[in-house]
CSV table of C-alpha atoms in Angstrom, one decimal:
chain,number,residue,atom,x,y,z
A,6,MET,CA,-7.9,3.4,3.3
A,7,VAL,CA,-10.3,1.3,2.8
A,8,MET,CA,-11.5,-1.7,4.0
A,9,ASN,CA,-13.8,-4.2,5.8
A,10,LEU,CA,-14.8,-4.5,9.1
A,11,TYR,CA,-11.5,-4.4,11.2
A,12,LEU,CA,-11.6,-7.5,13.9
A,13,CYS,CA,-9.0,-9.1,16.3
A,14,GLY,CA,-6.7,-6.2,15.8
A,15,CYS,CA,-6.1,-7.2,12.2
A,16,VAL,CA,-4.6,-4.0,10.6
A,17,LEU,CA,-7.0,-4.5,7.8
A,18,LEU,CA,-10.8,-4.2,9.3
A,19,LEU,CA,-12.4,-7.4,8.3
A,20,SER,CA,-15.2,-9.3,10.3
A,21,SER,CA,-13.2,-12.0,10.4
A,22,PHE,CA,-9.5,-11.3,11.4
A,23,THR,CA,-8.1,-11.7,8.3
A,24,SER,CA,-8.6,-9.0,6.0
A,25,ALA,CA,-9.9,-5.7,5.9
A,26,PHE,CA,-11.1,-5.4,2.3
A,27,VAL,CA,-14.1,-7.1,0.5
A,28,GLY,CA,-12.7,-8.9,-2.9
A,29,GLU,CA,-15.5,-10.7,-4.8
A,30,ASP,CA,-16.1,-11.4,-8.1
A,31,LEU,CA,-12.6,-9.9,-9.4
A,32,LYS,CA,-12.6,-9.7,-13.1
A,33,LEU,CA,-10.1,-12.1,-14.7
A,34,GLY,CA,-8.5,-12.2,-18.2
A,35,ASN,CA,-5.8,-13.7,-20.1
A,36,GLN,CA,-2.1,-12.9,-19.7
A,37,ASN,CA,-0.6,-10.8,-22.0
A,38,PRO,CA,3.6,-11.4,-22.1
A,39,SER,CA,4.2,-8.5,-24.1
A,40,LEU,CA,4.2,-4.7,-23.5
A,41,PRO,CA,2.0,-2.7,-25.7
A,42,THR,CA,3.6,0.3,-27.5
A,43,SER,CA,0.7,2.5,-26.5
A,44,LEU,CA,2.5,2.4,-22.8
A,45,ILE,CA,5.4,4.3,-23.5
A,46,PRO,CA,4.5,7.4,-21.6
A,47,LEU,CA,5.6,11.2,-22.1
A,48,VAL,CA,7.9,13.0,-19.8
A,49,LEU,CA,5.6,14.5,-17.1
A,50,THR,CA,6.5,16.7,-14.0
A,51,SER,CA,5.3,16.7,-10.6
A,52,THR,CA,6.3,19.3,-7.8
A,53,ILE,CA,6.5,18.7,-4.2
A,54,THR,CA,6.6,21.3,-1.8
A,55,VAL,CA,8.3,19.9,1.5
A,56,THR,CA,7.3,21.7,4.9
A,57,PRO,CA,8.7,23.0,7.2
A,58,THR,CA,12.0,23.0,5.2
A,59,VAL,CA,10.1,25.0,2.7
A,60,SER,CA,12.3,23.4,0.0
A,61,THR,CA,10.6,22.4,-3.5
A,62,ILE,CA,11.7,19.2,-5.4
A,63,THR,CA,11.1,18.8,-8.9
A,64,VAL,CA,10.1,15.3,-9.8
A,65,THR,CA,10.5,14.3,-13.2
A,66,PRO,CA,9.2,10.5,-13.8
A,67,THR,CA,11.8,8.3,-15.6
A,68,VAL,CA,10.9,7.6,-18.8
A,69,THR,CA,11.4,4.0,-20.4
A,70,PRO,CA,9.7,1.5,-22.5
A,71,THR,CA,8.8,-0.2,-19.6
A,72,SER,CA,8.2,2.5,-17.0
A,73,LEU,CA,4.4,2.5,-17.3
A,74,VAL,CA,3.9,6.4,-16.1
A,75,GLN,CA,0.7,7.6,-17.9
A,76,ASN,CA,-1.5,9.4,-16.0
A,77,ILE,CA,1.2,11.0,-13.8
A,78,LEU,CA,-0.1,14.5,-14.4
A,79,PRO,CA,1.7,17.8,-13.4
A,80,THR,CA,0.8,18.2,-9.8
A,81,THR,CA,1.8,20.2,-6.5
A,82,ILE,CA,1.6,18.1,-3.4
A,83,THR,CA,2.7,19.8,0.2
A,84,VAL,CA,4.4,16.9,1.9
A,85,THR,CA,5.3,17.6,5.8
A,86,ALA,CA,9.0,16.2,6.2
A,87,GLY,CA,9.7,13.4,8.7
A,88,ALA,CA,7.5,10.4,9.7
A,89,SER,CA,5.6,12.4,12.7
A,90,ASN,CA,3.8,13.9,10.6
A,91,THR,CA,-21.8,13.4,10.1
A,92,SER,CA,-23.1,10.3,8.5
A,93,PRO,CA,-20.1,9.0,6.1
A,94,ASN,CA,-21.0,7.1,2.9
A,95,ILE,CA,-19.3,3.7,4.0
A,96,SER,CA,-20.7,0.3,3.0
A,97,PRO,CA,-21.8,-1.7,5.8
A,98,HIS,CA,-19.2,-4.0,4.9
A,99,LEU,CA,-16.4,-1.8,4.2
A,100,SER,CA,-14.1,-0.4,7.0
A,101,ALA,CA,-10.7,0.4,7.0
A,102,GLY,CA,-7.4,0.2,8.9
A,103,THR,CA,-4.1,-1.9,8.5
A,104,GLN,CA,-3.0,-5.3,7.7
A,105,GLN,CA,-1.3,-5.6,10.8
A,106,GLN,CA,-1.6,-8.9,12.0
A,107,PRO,CA,0.3,-12.2,12.8
A,108,PRO,CA,0.0,-15.4,10.9
A,109,PRO,CA,-1.7,-18.2,12.3
A,110,ALA,CA,0.9,-19.3,15.1
A,111,SER,CA,1.3,-21.7,17.8
A,112,PRO,CA,-0.7,-21.6,21.4
A,113,SER,CA,2.5,-20.0,22.7
A,114,SER,CA,2.7,-17.2,20.2
A,115,PRO,CA,0.3,-14.0,20.2
A,116,SER,CA,-2.9,-14.4,18.5
A,117,GLN,CA,-4.2,-10.7,17.7
A,118,GLY,CA,-1.3,-8.3,16.6
A,119,PRO,CA,2.2,-7.8,17.9
A,120,PRO,CA,3.4,-8.0,21.5
A,121,GLY,CA,3.8,-5.0,23.5
A,122,ALA,CA,7.3,-4.8,22.5
A,123,PRO,CA,7.9,-3.5,19.1
A,124,PRO,CA,8.8,-6.2,16.6
A,125,SER,CA,12.5,-6.1,15.3
A,126,PRO,CA,13.1,-6.4,11.7
A,127,VAL,CA,14.6,-9.3,10.6
A,128,GLN,CA,16.2,-10.9,7.5
A,129,ASN,CA,16.3,-14.6,6.6
A,130,ALA,CA,19.7,-16.2,7.0
A,131,VAL,CA,19.2,-18.2,3.8
A,132,PRO,CA,18.0,-16.3,1.1
A,133,ILE,CA,14.5,-17.4,-0.7
A,134,PRO,CA,15.6,-18.7,-4.2
A,135,TYR,CA,14.2,-17.6,-7.4
A,136,ASN,CA,15.3,-16.5,-10.7
A,137,CYS,CA,16.8,-12.8,-10.5
A,138,ALA,CA,18.6,-13.3,-13.8
A,139,SER,CA,15.2,-12.7,-15.8
A,140,PRO,CA,13.3,-10.6,-13.1
A,141,VAL,CA,9.7,-9.7,-13.8
A,142,PRO,CA,9.1,-6.4,-16.1
A,143,GLY,CA,9.9,-3.3,-14.1
A,144,LEU,CA,12.2,-5.2,-11.5
A,145,SER,CA,15.9,-4.7,-11.6
A,146,PRO,CA,18.2,-7.8,-10.9
A,147,GLN,CA,19.6,-6.3,-8.0
A,148,ASP,CA,16.3,-5.4,-6.6
A,149,CYS,CA,15.1,-8.9,-7.3
A,150,THR,CA,18.1,-10.2,-5.3
A,151,TYR,CA,17.3,-7.9,-2.4
A,152,LEU,CA,14.0,-9.1,-2.4
A,153,SER,CA,15.0,-12.9,-2.0
A,154,ALA,CA,17.4,-11.7,0.7
A,155,ILE,CA,15.1,-10.3,3.2
A,156,GLY,CA,12.8,-13.3,2.6
A,157,ILE,CA,10.3,-12.2,0.4
A,158,VAL,CA,8.5,-15.3,-1.1
A,159,SER,CA,8.8,-14.4,-4.5
A,160,GLN,CA,9.3,-11.4,-6.8
A,161,GLY,CA,5.8,-9.8,-7.8
A,162,GLN,CA,3.8,-11.1,-10.6
A,163,ASN,CA,3.8,-7.9,-12.4
A,164,ALA,CA,1.1,-8.7,-15.0
A,165,LEU,CA,0.6,-6.5,-17.7
A,166,SER,CA,-3.2,-6.9,-18.0
A,167,ALA,CA,-6.0,-8.3,-15.6
A,168,ALA,CA,-4.6,-11.6,-16.3
A,169,SER,CA,-5.7,-14.8,-14.5
A,170,GLY,CA,-4.6,-15.0,-11.0
A,171,SER,CA,-3.3,-11.2,-11.0
A,172,ALA,CA,-6.4,-10.5,-8.8
A,173,GLY,CA,-7.1,-7.6,-11.0
A,174,ILE,CA,-3.8,-5.8,-9.9
A,175,PHE,CA,-1.8,-4.9,-13.1
A,176,LEU,CA,0.8,-2.5,-14.5
A,177,GLY,CA,-0.4,0.1,-16.7
A,178,SER,CA,-3.7,2.5,-17.0
A,179,ALA,CA,-6.1,0.0,-18.9
A,180,GLY,CA,-7.7,-0.5,-15.6
A,181,PRO,CA,-11.1,1.8,-14.0
A,182,ASN,CA,-8.7,2.2,-11.2
A,183,THR,CA,-5.6,3.4,-11.4
A,184,PHE,CA,-2.3,4.7,-8.9
A,185,SER,CA,0.5,6.7,-9.9
A,186,PHE,CA,3.4,5.6,-7.5
A,187,ILE,CA,6.3,8.3,-7.4
A,188,ASN,CA,9.5,8.5,-6.1
A,189,GLY,CA,10.1,11.7,-4.3
A,190,ALA,CA,12.8,10.4,-2.0
A,191,SER,CA,16.3,10.8,-2.7
A,192,VAL,CA,17.3,7.1,-2.6
A,193,PRO,CA,16.2,4.0,-4.4
A,194,LEU,CA,12.7,2.4,-3.4
A,195,ILE,CA,11.0,-0.6,-4.4
A,196,LEU,CA,7.3,-0.9,-4.6
A,197,VAL,CA,5.5,-3.7,-3.1
A,198,VAL,CA,1.6,-4.3,-3.3
A,199,TRP,CA,-0.4,-7.2,-2.2
A,200,TYR,CA,-4.0,-8.3,-2.6
A,201,ASN,CA,-5.6,-8.6,0.4
A,202,PRO,CA,-8.7,-11.5,-0.3
A,203,VAL,CA,-11.4,-12.2,2.4
A,204,ASP,CA,-10.7,-14.7,4.7
A,205,ASP,CA,-7.0,-14.4,4.3
A,206,ALA,CA,-5.1,-13.8,7.6
A,207,GLN,CA,-1.8,-13.8,5.9
A,208,SER,CA,-2.7,-11.4,2.8
A,209,SER,CA,0.0,-9.0,3.5
A,210,PHE,CA,2.7,-10.9,5.0
A,211,MET,CA,5.5,-11.1,2.4
A,212,ASP,CA,7.0,-14.2,3.8
A,213,ALA,CA,4.0,-16.2,2.9
A,214,ARG,CA,2.3,-14.6,-0.1
A,215,THR,CA,3.3,-13.8,-3.4
A,216,PRO,CA,3.2,-9.8,-4.1
A,217,LYS,CA,1.3,-8.9,-7.1
A,218,ILE,CA,3.5,-6.1,-8.0
A,219,THR,CA,7.3,-5.6,-6.9
A,220,TYR,CA,8.6,-2.7,-9.0
A,221,SER,CA,12.0,-1.0,-9.0
A,222,LEU,CA,11.8,3.0,-8.3
A,223,PRO,CA,15.5,3.6,-8.7
A,224,ALA,CA,15.8,7.3,-8.4
A,225,GLN,CA,13.8,10.5,-7.4
A,226,GLY,CA,11.1,10.8,-10.2
A,227,SER,CA,10.8,7.4,-11.3
A,228,ALA,CA,7.4,6.2,-11.5
A,229,VAL,CA,4.7,3.7,-12.3
A,230,VAL,CA,1.2,3.7,-12.8
A,231,VAL,CA,-0.7,0.4,-11.2
A,232,SER,CA,-4.1,-0.5,-12.5
A,233,ILE,CA,-6.8,-2.0,-10.2
A,234,ASP,CA,-10.1,-3.7,-11.1
A,235,ASN,CA,-13.2,-2.6,-9.0
A,236,GLU,CA,-14.2,-4.5,-6.0
A,237,VAL,CA,-10.5,-5.7,-5.3
A,238,PRO,CA,-9.0,-5.0,-1.6
A,239,GLY,CA,-5.1,-4.6,-1.0
A,240,GLY,CA,-2.5,-2.4,0.3
A,241,TRP,CA,1.2,-1.4,-0.9
A,242,SER,CA,4.4,-0.6,1.2
A,243,THR,CA,8.4,0.5,0.0
A,244,LEU,CA,11.5,-1.0,0.7
A,245,TYR,CA,14.2,2.1,1.0
A,246,ASN,CA,17.6,1.8,-0.4
A,247,HIS,CA,18.0,-1.7,0.4
A,248,THR,CA,17.7,-1.0,4.1
A,249,THR,CA,14.0,-2.0,4.8
A,250,ALA,CA,13.4,-5.2,6.1
A,251,LEU,CA,10.3,-7.4,7.0
A,252,THR,CA,9.1,-7.3,10.6
A,253,GLU,CA,9.2,-10.6,13.0
A,254,TYR,CA,5.8,-11.4,11.3
A,255,GLY,CA,6.6,-11.1,7.7
A,256,GLN,CA,5.2,-7.7,6.9
A,257,VAL,CA,7.1,-4.7,5.4
A,258,ASN,CA,8.5,-2.8,8.4
A,259,ASN,CA,7.4,0.7,7.3
A,260,THR,CA,4.5,2.8,6.3
A,261,PHE,CA,1.5,1.0,4.5
A,262,GLY,CA,-1.1,2.4,1.9
A,263,GLU,CA,-4.4,0.6,1.7
A,264,PHE,CA,-7.1,0.7,-0.7
A,265,ASN,CA,-10.6,-0.9,-1.6
A,266,THR,CA,-12.1,-0.4,-5.1
A,267,GLY,CA,-15.5,-0.4,-6.4
A,268,THR,CA,-18.9,1.1,-5.0
A,269,PHE,CA,-17.6,2.4,-1.8
A,270,ALA,CA,-14.0,3.1,-3.0
A,271,THR,CA,-11.5,4.0,0.0
A,272,THR,CA,-7.8,4.7,0.7
A,273,ASP,CA,-5.7,5.3,3.3
A,274,VAL,CA,-2.2,5.6,4.7
A,275,SER,CA,-1.5,3.6,7.9
A,276,ARG,CA,1.2,3.8,10.3
A,277,LEU,CA,0.4,0.8,12.5
A,278,VAL,CA,3.0,-1.7,11.1
A,279,ASN,CA,5.8,0.8,12.0
A,280,MET,CA,5.0,4.4,13.7
A,281,GLN,CA,8.5,5.6,12.5
A,282,GLY,CA,8.0,4.5,8.9
A,283,HIS,CA,9.2,6.7,5.9
A,284,PRO,CA,6.5,9.6,5.0
A,285,MET,CA,4.0,8.8,2.3
A,286,THR,CA,1.1,11.3,0.7
A,287,LEU,CA,-1.8,10.0,-1.3
A,288,VAL,CA,-4.3,12.4,-2.9
A,289,VAL,CA,-7.5,11.3,-4.4
A,290,ARG,CA,-7.3,12.9,-7.7
A,291,GLY,CA,-11.5,13.2,-7.8
A,292,SER,CA,-12.4,14.4,-4.4
A,293,GLY,CA,-9.1,16.1,-3.5
A,294,CYS,CA,-9.1,13.9,-0.3
A,295,ARG,CA,-5.6,13.7,1.4
A,296,SER,CA,-4.2,11.0,3.4
A,297,ASP,CA,-0.5,11.3,5.1
A,298,MET,CA,1.5,11.0,8.0
A,299,GLN,CA,-0.6,13.6,10.0
A,300,THR,CA,-4.2,13.8,8.2
A,301,CYS,CA,-6.8,11.2,7.4
A,302,VAL,CA,-4.2,8.5,8.8
A,303,TYR,CA,-4.3,5.3,11.0
A,304,MET,CA,-1.8,5.7,14.2
A,305,CYS,CA,-1.7,3.7,17.2
A,306,ALA,CA,-3.5,4.9,20.4
A,307,GLU,CA,-1.2,4.5,23.1
A,308,PRO,CA,1.5,6.9,23.5
A,309,GLY,CA,4.8,6.1,22.5
A,310,ALA,CA,3.7,3.0,21.1
A,311,MET,CA,5.8,1.7,17.8
A,312,THR,CA,3.4,-0.6,16.6
A,313,CYS,CA,-0.2,-1.8,17.2
A,314,GLY,CA,-3.1,-3.8,15.7
A,315,ARG,CA,-5.1,-5.0,18.3
A,316,GLU,CA,-8.9,-4.2,18.7
A,317,ARG,CA,-9.2,-0.6,19.8
A,318,SER,CA,-5.5,-0.1,19.7
A,319,TYR,CA,-5.3,2.6,17.2
A,320,ARG,CA,-7.5,5.6,16.0
A,321,LEU,CA,-8.2,7.5,12.6
A,322,ASP,CA,-6.5,11.0,12.9
A,323,ASN,CA,-7.7,14.2,11.3
A,324,CYS,CA,-10.0,12.9,8.6
A,325,GLN,CA,-12.9,15.0,8.9
A,326,GLY,CA,-13.6,18.1,7.2
A,327,GLN,CA,-12.1,17.7,3.8
A,328,PRO,CA,-14.0,16.5,0.4
A,329,GLY,CA,-14.4,12.9,0.2
A,330,ALA,CA,-12.8,11.9,3.6
A,331,VAL,CA,-15.5,9.8,5.5
A,332,VAL,CA,-15.1,8.3,9.2
A,333,SER,CA,-17.2,5.8,11.3
A,334,ASN,CA,-17.0,2.8,13.8
A,335,ASP,CA,-17.2,-0.7,13.2
A,336,ALA,CA,-19.6,-2.9,15.7
A,337,ASP,CA,-16.3,-3.2,18.0
A,338,GLY,CA,-15.7,0.3,18.3
A,339,ASN,CA,-12.7,0.1,15.9
A,340,PRO,CA,-12.5,3.4,13.8
A,341,THR,CA,-13.1,2.6,10.2
A,342,GLY,CA,-12.9,5.1,6.9
A,343,GLY,CA,-10.4,7.0,4.6
A,344,CYS,CA,-10.5,9.1,1.6
A,345,GLN,CA,-13.3,8.5,-1.0
A,346,GLY,CA,-14.5,10.3,-4.4
A,347,TRP,CA,-13.5,7.6,-6.6
A,348,SER,CA,-16.2,5.1,-6.7
A,349,ASN,CA,-16.3,2.6,-9.5
A,350,GLY,CA,-13.3,4.2,-11.3
A,351,GLY,CA,-10.9,7.0,-10.5
A,352,HIS,CA,-7.0,8.0,-10.0
A,353,VAL,CA,-5.1,8.1,-6.8
A,354,ASP,CA,-1.5,10.2,-6.6
A,355,VAL,CA,1.0,8.2,-4.2
A,356,ILE,CA,4.4,10.1,-3.6
A,357,PHE,CA,6.7,8.7,-1.1
A,358,THR,CA,9.3,10.9,0.6
């Protein structure tokens, strides 16, 4: 995916063990609480060919006035079933990895990444209270209640424009960079998108930071488009069928996607938080560069590891050799890179299976 020099075992590689992306001079605007009628999309179909079972799933995005599924064009992407699945043009301040770092902790707690044993998912004994009788646009009351039950600090902002406080991450296709998130699975999903500012060691910890987007994708074919301004770093993950919880550190215990927009826009799939997470495939529409569970993906280097994030504990697999893919290393020998080909504006298709 994308991101700034990843240090101290932070899953997002930043030169300060806090964040993996550069996010400066973000464009912010005014909140628009109403949903423009121009955002009502047409019905479009995406086809996913799943191997090795060689079955074909026809994905028809759900169309409602708030579904915001524009820019989801007919496309065919081959997805491998199951979780096992040169001098690059990389900014000196950019690297990619995953946002796997524990929050600031007492001296007796680990300070750089998870301990040797995999962290176990935990749910708060007492749900965090917030108003799920009237959730944000795109989030169902049932999904809102589940976010509260597993300890996510708040439902997402789900801004409908680049409003003040949105960090340039909002619903719809009005921004220079757009991501289509499509439910290709057979169960309900909840999309969670966060902002990863420089010097924030807890940006991906959903028990400590308010997500920018929490959006219900209740059935196979449900979809949403999310806009992101230039020079914005962040990531996303998904909650599957009201079973995915948070890790002991407060991150979504599943596969991550990562991005950094702007001049050296980059995106990737990262499995570092949970090597057994659910499959995800992303394709940059301009370059055709692909990242999935085996291709251009961040993996734990130690055989059998379930989670990782410390310095030189991970690798970037099978990224070279396709258009738009870049690979390098930071000053500490950690791999950096991902899928480019959409600098200062472009579109990425993401399918969850």
